[in-house]
Each structure stands twice: as structure tokens, then as C-alpha cells.
Tab-separated table of C-alpha atoms in Angstrom:
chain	number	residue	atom	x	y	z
A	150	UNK	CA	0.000	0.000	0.000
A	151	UNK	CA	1.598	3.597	-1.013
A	152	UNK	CA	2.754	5.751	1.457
A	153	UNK	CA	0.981	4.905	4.058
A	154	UNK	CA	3.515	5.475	6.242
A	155	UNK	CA	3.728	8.873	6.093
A	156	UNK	CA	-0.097	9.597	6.510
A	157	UNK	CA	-1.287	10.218	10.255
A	158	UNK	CA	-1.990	7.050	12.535
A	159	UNK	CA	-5.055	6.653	14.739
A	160	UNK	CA	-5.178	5.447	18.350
A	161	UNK	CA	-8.359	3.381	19.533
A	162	UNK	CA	-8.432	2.749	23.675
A	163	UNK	CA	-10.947	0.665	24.619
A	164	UNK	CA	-12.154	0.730	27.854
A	165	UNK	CA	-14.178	-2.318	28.386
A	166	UNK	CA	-16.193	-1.213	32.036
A	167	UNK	CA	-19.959	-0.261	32.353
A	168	UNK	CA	-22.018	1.674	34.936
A	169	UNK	CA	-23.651	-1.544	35.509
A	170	UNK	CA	-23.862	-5.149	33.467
A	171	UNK	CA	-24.983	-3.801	29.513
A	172	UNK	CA	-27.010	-6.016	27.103
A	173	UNK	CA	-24.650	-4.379	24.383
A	174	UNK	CA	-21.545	-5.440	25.776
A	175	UNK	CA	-19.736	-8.561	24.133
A	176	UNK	CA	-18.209	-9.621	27.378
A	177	UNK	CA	-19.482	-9.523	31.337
A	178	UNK	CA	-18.969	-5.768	32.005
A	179	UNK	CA	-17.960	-4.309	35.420
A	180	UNK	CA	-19.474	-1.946	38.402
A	181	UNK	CA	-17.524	1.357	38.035
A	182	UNK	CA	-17.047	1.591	41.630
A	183	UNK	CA	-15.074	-1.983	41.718
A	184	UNK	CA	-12.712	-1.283	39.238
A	185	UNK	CA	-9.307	-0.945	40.170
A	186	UNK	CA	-8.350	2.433	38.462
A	187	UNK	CA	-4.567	2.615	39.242
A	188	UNK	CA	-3.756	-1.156	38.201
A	189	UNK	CA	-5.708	-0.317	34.658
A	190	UNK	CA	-4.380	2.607	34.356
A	191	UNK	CA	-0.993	0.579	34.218
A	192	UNK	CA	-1.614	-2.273	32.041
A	193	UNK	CA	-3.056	0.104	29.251
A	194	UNK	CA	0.038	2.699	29.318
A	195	UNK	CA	2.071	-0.694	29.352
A	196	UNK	CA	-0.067	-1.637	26.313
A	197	UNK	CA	0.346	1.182	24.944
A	198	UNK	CA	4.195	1.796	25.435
A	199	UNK	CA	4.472	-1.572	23.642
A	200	UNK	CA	2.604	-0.341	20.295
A	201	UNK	CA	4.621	3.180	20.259
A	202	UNK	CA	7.391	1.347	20.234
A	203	UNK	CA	6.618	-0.948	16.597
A	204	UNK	CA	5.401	2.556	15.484
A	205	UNK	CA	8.398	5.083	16.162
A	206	UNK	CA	7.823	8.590	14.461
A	207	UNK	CA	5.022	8.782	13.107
A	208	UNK	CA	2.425	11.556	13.471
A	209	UNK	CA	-0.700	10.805	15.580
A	210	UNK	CA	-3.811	12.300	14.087
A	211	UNK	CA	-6.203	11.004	16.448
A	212	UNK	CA	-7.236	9.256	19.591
A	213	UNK	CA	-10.393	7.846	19.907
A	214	UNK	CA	-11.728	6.451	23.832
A	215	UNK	CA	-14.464	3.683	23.264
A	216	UNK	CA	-16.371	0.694	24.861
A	217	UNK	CA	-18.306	0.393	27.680
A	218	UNK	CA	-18.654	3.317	29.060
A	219	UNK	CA	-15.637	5.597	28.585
A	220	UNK	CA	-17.473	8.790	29.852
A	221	UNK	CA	-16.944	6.843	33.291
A	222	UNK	CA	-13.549	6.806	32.803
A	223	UNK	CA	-11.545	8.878	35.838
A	224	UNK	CA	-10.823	12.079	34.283
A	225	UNK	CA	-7.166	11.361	35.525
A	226	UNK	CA	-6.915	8.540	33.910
A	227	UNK	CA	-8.145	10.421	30.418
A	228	UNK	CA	-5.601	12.832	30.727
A	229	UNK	CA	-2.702	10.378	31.478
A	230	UNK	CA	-3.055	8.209	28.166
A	231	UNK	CA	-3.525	11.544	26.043
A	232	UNK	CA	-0.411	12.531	27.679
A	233	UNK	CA	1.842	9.506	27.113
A	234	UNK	CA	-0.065	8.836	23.767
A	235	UNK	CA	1.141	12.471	22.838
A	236	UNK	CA	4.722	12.038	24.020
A	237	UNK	CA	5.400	8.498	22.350
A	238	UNK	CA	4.359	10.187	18.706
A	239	UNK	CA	4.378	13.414	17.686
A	240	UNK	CA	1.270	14.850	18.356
A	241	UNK	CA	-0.837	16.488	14.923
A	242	UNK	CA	-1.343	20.145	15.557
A	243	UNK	CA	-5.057	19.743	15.147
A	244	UNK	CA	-5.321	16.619	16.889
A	245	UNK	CA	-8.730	14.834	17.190
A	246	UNK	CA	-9.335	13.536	20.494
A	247	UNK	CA	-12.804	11.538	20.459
A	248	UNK	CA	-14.768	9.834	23.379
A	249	UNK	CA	-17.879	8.012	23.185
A	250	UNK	CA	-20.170	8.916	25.917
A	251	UNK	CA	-24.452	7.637	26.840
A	252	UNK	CA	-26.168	10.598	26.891
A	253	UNK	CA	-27.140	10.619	31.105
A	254	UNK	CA	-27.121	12.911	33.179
A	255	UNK	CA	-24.397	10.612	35.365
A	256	UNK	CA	-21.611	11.360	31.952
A	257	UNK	CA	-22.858	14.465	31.476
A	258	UNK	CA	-21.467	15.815	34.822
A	259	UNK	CA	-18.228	14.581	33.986
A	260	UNK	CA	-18.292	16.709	30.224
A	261	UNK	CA	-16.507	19.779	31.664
A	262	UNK	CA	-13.647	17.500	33.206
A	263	UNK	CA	-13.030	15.533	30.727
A	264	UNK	CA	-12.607	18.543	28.695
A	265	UNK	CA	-10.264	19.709	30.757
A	266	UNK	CA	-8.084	16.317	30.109
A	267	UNK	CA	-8.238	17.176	26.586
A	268	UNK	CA	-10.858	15.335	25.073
A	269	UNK	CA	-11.977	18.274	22.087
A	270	UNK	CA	-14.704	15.903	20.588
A	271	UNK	CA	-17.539	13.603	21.811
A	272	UNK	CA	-20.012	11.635	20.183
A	273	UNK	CA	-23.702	10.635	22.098
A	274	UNK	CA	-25.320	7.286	21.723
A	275	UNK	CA	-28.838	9.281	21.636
A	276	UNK	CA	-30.286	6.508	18.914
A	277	UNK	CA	-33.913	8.148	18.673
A	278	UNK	CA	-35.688	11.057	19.581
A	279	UNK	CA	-39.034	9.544	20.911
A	280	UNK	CA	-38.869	7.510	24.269
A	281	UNK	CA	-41.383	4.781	23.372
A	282	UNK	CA	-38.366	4.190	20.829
A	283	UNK	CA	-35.574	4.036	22.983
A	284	UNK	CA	-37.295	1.661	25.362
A	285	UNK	CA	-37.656	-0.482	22.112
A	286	UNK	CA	-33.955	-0.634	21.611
A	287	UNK	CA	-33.451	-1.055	25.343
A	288	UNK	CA	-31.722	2.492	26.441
A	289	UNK	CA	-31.815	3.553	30.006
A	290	UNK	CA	-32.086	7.341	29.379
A	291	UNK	CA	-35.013	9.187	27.958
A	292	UNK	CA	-35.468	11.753	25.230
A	293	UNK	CA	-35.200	14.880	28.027
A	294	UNK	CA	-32.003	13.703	29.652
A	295	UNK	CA	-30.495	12.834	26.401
A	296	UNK	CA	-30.938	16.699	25.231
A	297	UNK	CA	-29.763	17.761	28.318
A	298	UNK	CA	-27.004	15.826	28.036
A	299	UNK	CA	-26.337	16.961	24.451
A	300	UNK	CA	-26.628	20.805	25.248
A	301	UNK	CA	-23.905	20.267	28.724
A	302	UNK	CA	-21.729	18.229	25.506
A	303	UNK	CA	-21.903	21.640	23.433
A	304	UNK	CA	-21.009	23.836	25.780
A	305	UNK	CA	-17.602	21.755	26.823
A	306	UNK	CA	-16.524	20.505	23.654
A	307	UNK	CA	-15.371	21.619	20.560
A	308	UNK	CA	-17.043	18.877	18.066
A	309	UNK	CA	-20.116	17.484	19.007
A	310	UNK	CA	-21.562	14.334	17.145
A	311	UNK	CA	-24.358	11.985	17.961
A	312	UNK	CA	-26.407	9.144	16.265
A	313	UNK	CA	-29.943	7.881	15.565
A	314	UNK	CA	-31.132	4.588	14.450
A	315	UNK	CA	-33.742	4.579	11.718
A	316	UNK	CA	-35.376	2.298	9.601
A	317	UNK	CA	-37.373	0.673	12.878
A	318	UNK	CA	-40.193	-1.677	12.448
A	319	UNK	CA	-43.309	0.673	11.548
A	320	UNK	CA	-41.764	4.029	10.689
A	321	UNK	CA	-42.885	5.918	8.013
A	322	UNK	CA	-41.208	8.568	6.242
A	323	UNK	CA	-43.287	10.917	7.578
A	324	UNK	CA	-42.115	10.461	11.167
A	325	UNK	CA	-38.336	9.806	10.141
A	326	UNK	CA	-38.911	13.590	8.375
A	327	UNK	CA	-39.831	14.931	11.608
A	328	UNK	CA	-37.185	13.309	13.984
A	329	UNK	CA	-34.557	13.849	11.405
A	330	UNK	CA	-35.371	17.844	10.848
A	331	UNK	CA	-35.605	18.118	14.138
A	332	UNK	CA	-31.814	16.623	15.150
A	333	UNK	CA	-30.545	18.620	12.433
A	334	UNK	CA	-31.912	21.639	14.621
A	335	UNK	CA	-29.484	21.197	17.119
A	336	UNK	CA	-26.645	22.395	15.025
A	337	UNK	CA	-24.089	19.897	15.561
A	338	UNK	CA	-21.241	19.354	13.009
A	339	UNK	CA	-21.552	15.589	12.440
A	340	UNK	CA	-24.373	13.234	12.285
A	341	UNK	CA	-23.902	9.369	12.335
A	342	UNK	CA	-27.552	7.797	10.854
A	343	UNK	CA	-27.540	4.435	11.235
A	344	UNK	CA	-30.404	1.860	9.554
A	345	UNK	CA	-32.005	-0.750	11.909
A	346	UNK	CA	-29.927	-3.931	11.005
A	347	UNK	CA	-31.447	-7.571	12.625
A	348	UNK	CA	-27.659	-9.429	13.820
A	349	UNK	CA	-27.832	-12.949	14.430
A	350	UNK	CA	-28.203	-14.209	18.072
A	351	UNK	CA	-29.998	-10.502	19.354
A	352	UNK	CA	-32.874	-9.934	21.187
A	353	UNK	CA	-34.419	-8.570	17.956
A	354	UNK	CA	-33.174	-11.696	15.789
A	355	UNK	CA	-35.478	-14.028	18.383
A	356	UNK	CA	-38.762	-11.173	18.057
A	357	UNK	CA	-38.095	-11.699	14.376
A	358	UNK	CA	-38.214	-15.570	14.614
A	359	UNK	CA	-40.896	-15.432	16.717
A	360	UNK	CA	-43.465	-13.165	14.600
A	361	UNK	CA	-42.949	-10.406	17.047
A	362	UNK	CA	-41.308	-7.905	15.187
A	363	UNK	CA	-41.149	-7.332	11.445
A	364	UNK	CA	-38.434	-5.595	9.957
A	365	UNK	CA	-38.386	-2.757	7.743
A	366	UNK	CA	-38.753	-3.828	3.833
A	367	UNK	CA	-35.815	-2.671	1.562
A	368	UNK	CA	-37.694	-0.684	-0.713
A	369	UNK	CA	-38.942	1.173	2.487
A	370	UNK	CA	-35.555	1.363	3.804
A	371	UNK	CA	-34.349	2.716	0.320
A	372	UNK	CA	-37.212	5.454	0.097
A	373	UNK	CA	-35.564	6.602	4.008
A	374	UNK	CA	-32.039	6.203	2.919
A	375	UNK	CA	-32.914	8.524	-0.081
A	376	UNK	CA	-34.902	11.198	2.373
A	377	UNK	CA	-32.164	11.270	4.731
A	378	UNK	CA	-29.419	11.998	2.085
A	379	UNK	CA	-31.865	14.740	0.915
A	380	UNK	CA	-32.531	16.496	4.535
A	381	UNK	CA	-28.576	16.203	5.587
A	382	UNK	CA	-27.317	17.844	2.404
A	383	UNK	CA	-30.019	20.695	2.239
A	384	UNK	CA	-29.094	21.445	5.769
A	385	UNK	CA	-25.179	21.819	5.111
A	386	UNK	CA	-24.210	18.325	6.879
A	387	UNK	CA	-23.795	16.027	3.208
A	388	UNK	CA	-23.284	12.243	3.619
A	389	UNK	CA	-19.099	11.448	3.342
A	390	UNK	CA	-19.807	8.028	4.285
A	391	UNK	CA	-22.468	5.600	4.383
A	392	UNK	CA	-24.196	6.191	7.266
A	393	UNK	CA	-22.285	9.634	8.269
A	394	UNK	CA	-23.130	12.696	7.185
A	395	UNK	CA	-21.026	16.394	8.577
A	396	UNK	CA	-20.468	19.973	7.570
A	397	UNK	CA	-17.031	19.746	5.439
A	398	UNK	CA	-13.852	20.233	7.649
A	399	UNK	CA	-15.995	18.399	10.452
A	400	UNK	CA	-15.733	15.045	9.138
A	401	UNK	CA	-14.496	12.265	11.566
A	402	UNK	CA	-10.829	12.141	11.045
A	403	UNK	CA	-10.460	9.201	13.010
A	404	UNK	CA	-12.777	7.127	11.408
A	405	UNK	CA	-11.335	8.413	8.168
A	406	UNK	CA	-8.530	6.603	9.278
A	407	UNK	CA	-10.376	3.463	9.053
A	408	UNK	CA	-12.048	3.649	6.199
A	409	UNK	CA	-9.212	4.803	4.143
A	410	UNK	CA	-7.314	2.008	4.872
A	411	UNK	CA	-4.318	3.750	6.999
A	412	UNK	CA	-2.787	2.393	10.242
A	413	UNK	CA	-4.730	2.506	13.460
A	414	UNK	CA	-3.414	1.530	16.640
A	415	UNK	CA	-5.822	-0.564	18.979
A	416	UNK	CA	-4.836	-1.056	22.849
A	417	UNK	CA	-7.270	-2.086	25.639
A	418	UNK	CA	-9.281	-5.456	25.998
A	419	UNK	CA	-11.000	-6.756	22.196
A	420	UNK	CA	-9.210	-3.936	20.417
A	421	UNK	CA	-7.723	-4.331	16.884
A	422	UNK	CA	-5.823	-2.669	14.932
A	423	UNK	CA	-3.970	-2.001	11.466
A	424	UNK	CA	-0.120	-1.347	11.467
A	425	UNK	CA	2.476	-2.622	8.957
A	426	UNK	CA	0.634	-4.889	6.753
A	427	UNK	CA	-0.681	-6.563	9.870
A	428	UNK	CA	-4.023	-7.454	11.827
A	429	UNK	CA	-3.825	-7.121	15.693
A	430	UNK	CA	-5.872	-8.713	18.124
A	431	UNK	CA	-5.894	-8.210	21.923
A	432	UNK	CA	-7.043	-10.286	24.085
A	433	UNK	CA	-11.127	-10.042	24.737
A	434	UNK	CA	-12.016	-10.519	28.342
A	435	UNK	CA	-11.277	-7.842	30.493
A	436	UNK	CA	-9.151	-10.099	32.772
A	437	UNK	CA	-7.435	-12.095	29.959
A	438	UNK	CA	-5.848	-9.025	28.511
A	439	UNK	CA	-4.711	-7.644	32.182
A	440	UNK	CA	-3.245	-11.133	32.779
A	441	UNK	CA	-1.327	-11.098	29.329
A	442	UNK	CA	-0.176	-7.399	30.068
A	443	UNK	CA	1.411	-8.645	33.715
A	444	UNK	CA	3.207	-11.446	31.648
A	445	UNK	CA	3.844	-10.109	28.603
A	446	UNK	CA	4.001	-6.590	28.600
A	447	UNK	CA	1.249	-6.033	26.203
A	448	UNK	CA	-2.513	-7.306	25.686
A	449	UNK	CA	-2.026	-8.536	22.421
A	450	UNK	CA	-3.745	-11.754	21.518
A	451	UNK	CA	-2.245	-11.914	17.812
A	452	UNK	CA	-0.750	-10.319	14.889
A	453	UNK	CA	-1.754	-11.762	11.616
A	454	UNK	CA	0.305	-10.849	8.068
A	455	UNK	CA	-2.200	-9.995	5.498
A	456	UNK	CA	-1.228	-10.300	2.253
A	457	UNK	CA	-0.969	-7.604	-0.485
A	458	UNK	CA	-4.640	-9.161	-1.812
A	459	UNK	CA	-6.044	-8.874	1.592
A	460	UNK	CA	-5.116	-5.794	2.230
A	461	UNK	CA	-6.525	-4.461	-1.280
A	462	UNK	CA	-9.638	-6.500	-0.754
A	463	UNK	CA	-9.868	-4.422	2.949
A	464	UNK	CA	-9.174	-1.305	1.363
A	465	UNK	CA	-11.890	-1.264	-1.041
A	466	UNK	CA	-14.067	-2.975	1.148
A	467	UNK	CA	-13.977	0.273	3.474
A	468	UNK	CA	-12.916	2.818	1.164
A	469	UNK	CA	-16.176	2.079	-1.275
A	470	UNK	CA	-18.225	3.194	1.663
A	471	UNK	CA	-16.537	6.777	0.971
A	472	UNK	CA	-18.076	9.469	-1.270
A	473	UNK	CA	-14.521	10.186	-1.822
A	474	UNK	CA	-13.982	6.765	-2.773
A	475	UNK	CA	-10.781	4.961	-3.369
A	476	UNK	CA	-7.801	5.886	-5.396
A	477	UNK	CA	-6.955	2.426	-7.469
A	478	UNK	CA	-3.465	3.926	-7.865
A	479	UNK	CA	-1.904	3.280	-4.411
A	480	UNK	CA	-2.349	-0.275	-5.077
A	481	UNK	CA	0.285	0.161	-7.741
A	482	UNK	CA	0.623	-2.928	-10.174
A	483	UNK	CA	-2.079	-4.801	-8.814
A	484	UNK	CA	-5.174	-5.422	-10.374
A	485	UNK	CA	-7.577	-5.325	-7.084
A	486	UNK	CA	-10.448	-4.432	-9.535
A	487	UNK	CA	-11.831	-6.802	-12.185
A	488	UNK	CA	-12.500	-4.202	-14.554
A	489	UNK	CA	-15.338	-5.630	-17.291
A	490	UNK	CA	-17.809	-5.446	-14.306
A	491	UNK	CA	-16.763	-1.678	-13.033
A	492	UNK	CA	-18.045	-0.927	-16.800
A	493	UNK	CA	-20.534	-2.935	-16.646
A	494	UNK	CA	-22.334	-1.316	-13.179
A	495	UNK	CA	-21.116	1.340	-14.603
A	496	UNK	CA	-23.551	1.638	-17.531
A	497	UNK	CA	-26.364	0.998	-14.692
A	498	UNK	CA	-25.096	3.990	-13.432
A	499	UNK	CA	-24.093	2.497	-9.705
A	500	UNK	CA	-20.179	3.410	-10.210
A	501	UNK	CA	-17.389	5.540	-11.702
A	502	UNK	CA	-14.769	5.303	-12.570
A	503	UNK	CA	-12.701	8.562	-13.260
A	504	UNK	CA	-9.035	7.871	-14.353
A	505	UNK	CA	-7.728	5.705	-10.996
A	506	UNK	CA	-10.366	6.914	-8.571
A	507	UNK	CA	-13.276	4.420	-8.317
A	508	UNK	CA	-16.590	5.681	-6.427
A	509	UNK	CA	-20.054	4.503	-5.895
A	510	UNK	CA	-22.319	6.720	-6.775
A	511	UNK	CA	-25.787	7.495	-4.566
A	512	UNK	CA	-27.840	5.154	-6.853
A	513	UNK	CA	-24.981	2.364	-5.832
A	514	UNK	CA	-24.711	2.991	-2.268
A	515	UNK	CA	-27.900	1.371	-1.044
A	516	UNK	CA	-26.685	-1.607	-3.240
A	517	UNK	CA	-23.136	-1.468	-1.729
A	518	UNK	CA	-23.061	-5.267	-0.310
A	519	UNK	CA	-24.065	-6.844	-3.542
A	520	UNK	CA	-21.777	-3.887	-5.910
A	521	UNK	CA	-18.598	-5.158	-3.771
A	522	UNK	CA	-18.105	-8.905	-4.560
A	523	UNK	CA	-18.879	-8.178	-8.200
A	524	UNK	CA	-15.825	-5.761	-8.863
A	525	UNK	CA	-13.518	-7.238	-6.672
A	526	UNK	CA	-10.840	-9.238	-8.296
């Protein structure tokens, strides 16, 4: 992959604890209050000592806190990885520093000191804006402590994004119109709009099975998709990505990072990460990755080579989700692309392809999963 090297790389901490055990979580999360802060605190500056050091010189463009529940994170404990993380690499001048954050009242009296630890950017879990709805996809808060939460996140932060789910069983356009003009209201730079996807093994997969809940059709999903594109771009914040939409200069630059293919750090239990051709894996459970820390000096699980075909094949996989799209030419020689079918989807007007840079076009995006396997070599 051309030069990328020289482009910024991204840090991901993940900080696996909750406020109290979460249905979202992929592993048994953690009481705040039993957590011991100082021996974490530790074993990820150990973890992430260890990655700085099979990274040396290179400029960090970003640092993103996920998880659990990072807005529980000790404030302290914020502002000692962003220091270390900023002394091990040289620090970008505009760094991003992200952390995820629930929209309750409990985080939100924490904004202003995490602020103060140097966190310039959050983004809410808010996820609807009715509270019938967010009972449906099992959130604790409610629509008034969520906007509460949002307005104490404006006034201590820099770059404010949040997200909504849409596409939920029985919701017309009509009411998507309303919810959707009305978050646009709140004048935040970046808006992550996600469609309601059924995973395997969820609470919703088992309603589904069980005649309980019937998810939205595709051409109703498509008819949404199409509004929302319409309502973000006529109020400033056009769609860069998929399912993210921001005023220009506000985009994401960490998650840039991802889907443009360059090298991201990941340190903390379950992270992963991209560095040097490689695929890293640490280890999952909470108390698996401190153990490997004590013994090893690091969490990681593995590191996997990917070859110059898997890396392509990753590259367009995320970079395709791009407006941008992906520049064929820092793949150099290869041939990542089989070209007869780029013409061919082409003529059906779901790609271009202009000189080296190849780009799915609005009509292609909602057909993204099925465009992918047909052009990739």
C-alpha cells in the first residue's frame, strides 16, 4: 500500500467497564465503583508503550476512547493516556481527540472534566428522539435527559456528534422527516444515521423468529435512505460516508482513518488494529488481557500478516463506503479491480470510474453489499 507510512496514525483505547452489566456489551462488564483504576491505568500505558514502540515517528492524528462506558472513565486517567499517547508520537497540531459517551445525566457531569483532560470531541449514543423508541432498543435514558445531556456536551466541547437509528419496524417517512429535521436543529457538526440492522443471536433476531417484530422492507428502507441523504445535504451536513453525514472540515478524522485504509493503533481489551501490513488482536475478556499485560508486557492476543490481496480487498471494502472513494493507484501494479464489471455497473449507473479513482455513486450505495463482490478481483 503507497505511502501509508507517512499519513497520520489513529489510536483506539478501549475501555471495556460499564455503569452496571450492559445487554450491548460482548463480554461480562464491570461496576464502576469496583474497578481498580490505578492497576488499569498501568496495564493500558504498558499496552500502549508496547505499540509506540513498533510505530516510532510517526504523526498521531487522532485518539479515539471507546467501549463500555468511557465517559466513566476517571478524568485522571483520560488525561494520562492523552499525555503519554502524545509524548510516544508526535502529536498532529489539530489533533482529534474523540470519546464516546451515553447521553445521562451521570456522563454528562463529567463533560466539563473531561474537557479539561483534553478530550476536544464527543459523540452521544442518543439513537432516537421519541422515548417509546428508545425503550424499544433497550436504552436507560429518555429523550429529556439525552438533550440535556447533548446541550452540557456543546457547551464543553469543541465537536459534538451523535447518532440515531432509523429504519425501525413501523416508521414511516413521515415520522423519520420529523425526527430527522428536528436533530438537524441542534446544530451539531456531524451526524452518524444508522439503519435498523437484525444481527444474528440478538434480542431482535429471536422477536423476528418469533413473529414479534417485522423488519423494515428494503424498498422502504431505500425510500428513508434517499430522504435522509436529501434532509442532511439541504441542511449543510452532506453524507461522506455511508451512514455519516457532517459539515465539510468536520468530518471524523479518526474514522477516516479506518475507512481509508491507513494504520490505526488498537490497545485495551477486544481492540484491533492495522499497522504494517498486519491485523492485531488483543485479548477479549477484560481479565485475559490484564493477565497477558502482567506477563507479557502487552494485551495482544495476535498479529496476523495480510497479504498484499487482503489488504486491497480491505481497502476497497472500506474505502467504497466513501463518497470520496478509493484511489486504485496506491495499489500500484495490482489489479484489485476486475474491470469488465466496473463498466458494466457502470452503464447501470451504480459506479465511476474517473481515471484511478473508483466511487459509488448514490444510486450504488444502497446496493453497496451486492456492488462489492462483483468488482472485486
Amino acid at each position: 500500500m503507497n505511502n501509508v507510512l507517512t499519513r497520520p496514525l489513529a489510536l483506539y483505547i478501549h475501555w471495556p467497564f460499564c455503569v452496571s452489566k450492559c445487554p450491548y456489551c460482548d463480554f461480562n462488564s464491570h461496576v464502576r465503583e469496583a474497578v481498580d483504576q490505578a492497576a488499569w491505568l498501568d496495564a493500558l500505558l504498558a499496552d500502549l508503550a508496547y505499540e509506540a514502540l513498533l510505530t516510532p515517528d510517526r504523526t498521531l492524528g487522532s485518539i479515539f476512547f471507546g467501549g463500555g462506558t468511557p465517559s466513566l472513565m476517571p478524568p485522571a486517567t483520560v488525561a494520562a493516556l492523552i499525555d503519554a499517547a502524545t509524548g510516544h508520537w508526535i502529536a498532529a497540531a489539530d489533533i482529534e481527540i474523540t470519546l464516546e459517551a451515553n447521553p445521562s445525566s451521570v456522563e454528562a457531569a463529567r463533560f466539563a472534566d473531561l474537557a479539561k483532560a483534553g478530550v476536544n470531541r464527543t459523540s452521544l449514543g442518543l439513537q432516537a428522539l421519541d422515548d417509546e423508541t428508545l425503550r424499544f432498543l433497550g436504552r436507560a435514558h429518555n429523550v429529556d435527559e439525552a438533550l440535556a445531556a447533548l446541550t452540557t456536551a456543546q457547551a464543553n466541547f469543541g465537536r459534538v456528534s451523535f447518532d440515531l437509528i432509523y429504519a425501525r419496524p413501523d416508521q414511516s417517512i413521515a415520522q423519520w422527516e420529523t425526527e430527522l429535521t428536528r436533530a438537524l436543529s441542534f446544530g451539531t457538526e456531524h451526524l452518524s444515521l444508522y439503519q435498523l440492522t437484525i444481527e444474528p443471536g440478538t434480542r431482535f433476531a429471536t422477536l423476528v423468529q418469533q413473529g414479534k417484530l417485522t423488519p423494515a422492507d428494503a424498498d422502504h428502507a431505500a425510500d428513508l435512505f434517499d430522504m435522509t441523504r436529501e434532509l442532511t445535504n439541504a441542511a449543510g451536513l452532506p453524507g461522506y460516508e455511508t451512514s455519516n453525514h457532517a459539515r465539510p472540515g468536520a468530518e471524523s478524522r479518526h474514522n477516516l482513518t479506518y475507512w481509508r485504509y491507513d494504520d490505526y493503533v488498537g490497545v485495551g481489551p477486544g481492540a484491533h488494529g492495522r499497522r504494517g501490513g498486519l491485523a492485531t488482536t488483543r485479548h477479549k475478556k477484560p481479565e485475559n488481557w490484564m493477565n497477558a499485560v502482567t506477563r507479557n508486557g502487552h494485551g495482544l492476543q495476535s498479529e496476523t500478516p495480510l497479504s498484499a490481496g487482503e489488504q486491497t480487498t480491505e481497502a476497497l471494502l472500506m474505502g467504497l463506503r466513501l463518497r470520496e472513494g478509493v484511489d486504485l493507484a496506491r495499489f500500484g501494479d495490482q489489479r484489485p479491480i476486475d474491470v469488465n464489471a466496473v463498466h458494466r455497473l457502470a452503464r447501470l449507473g451504480l459506479v465511476t470510474l474517473d481515471g484511478t479513482r473508483l466511487t459509488v455513486t448514490e444510486q450504488g450505495t444502497l446496493l453497496l453489499d451486492a456492488i462489492l463482490p462483483e468488482i472485486i478481483a
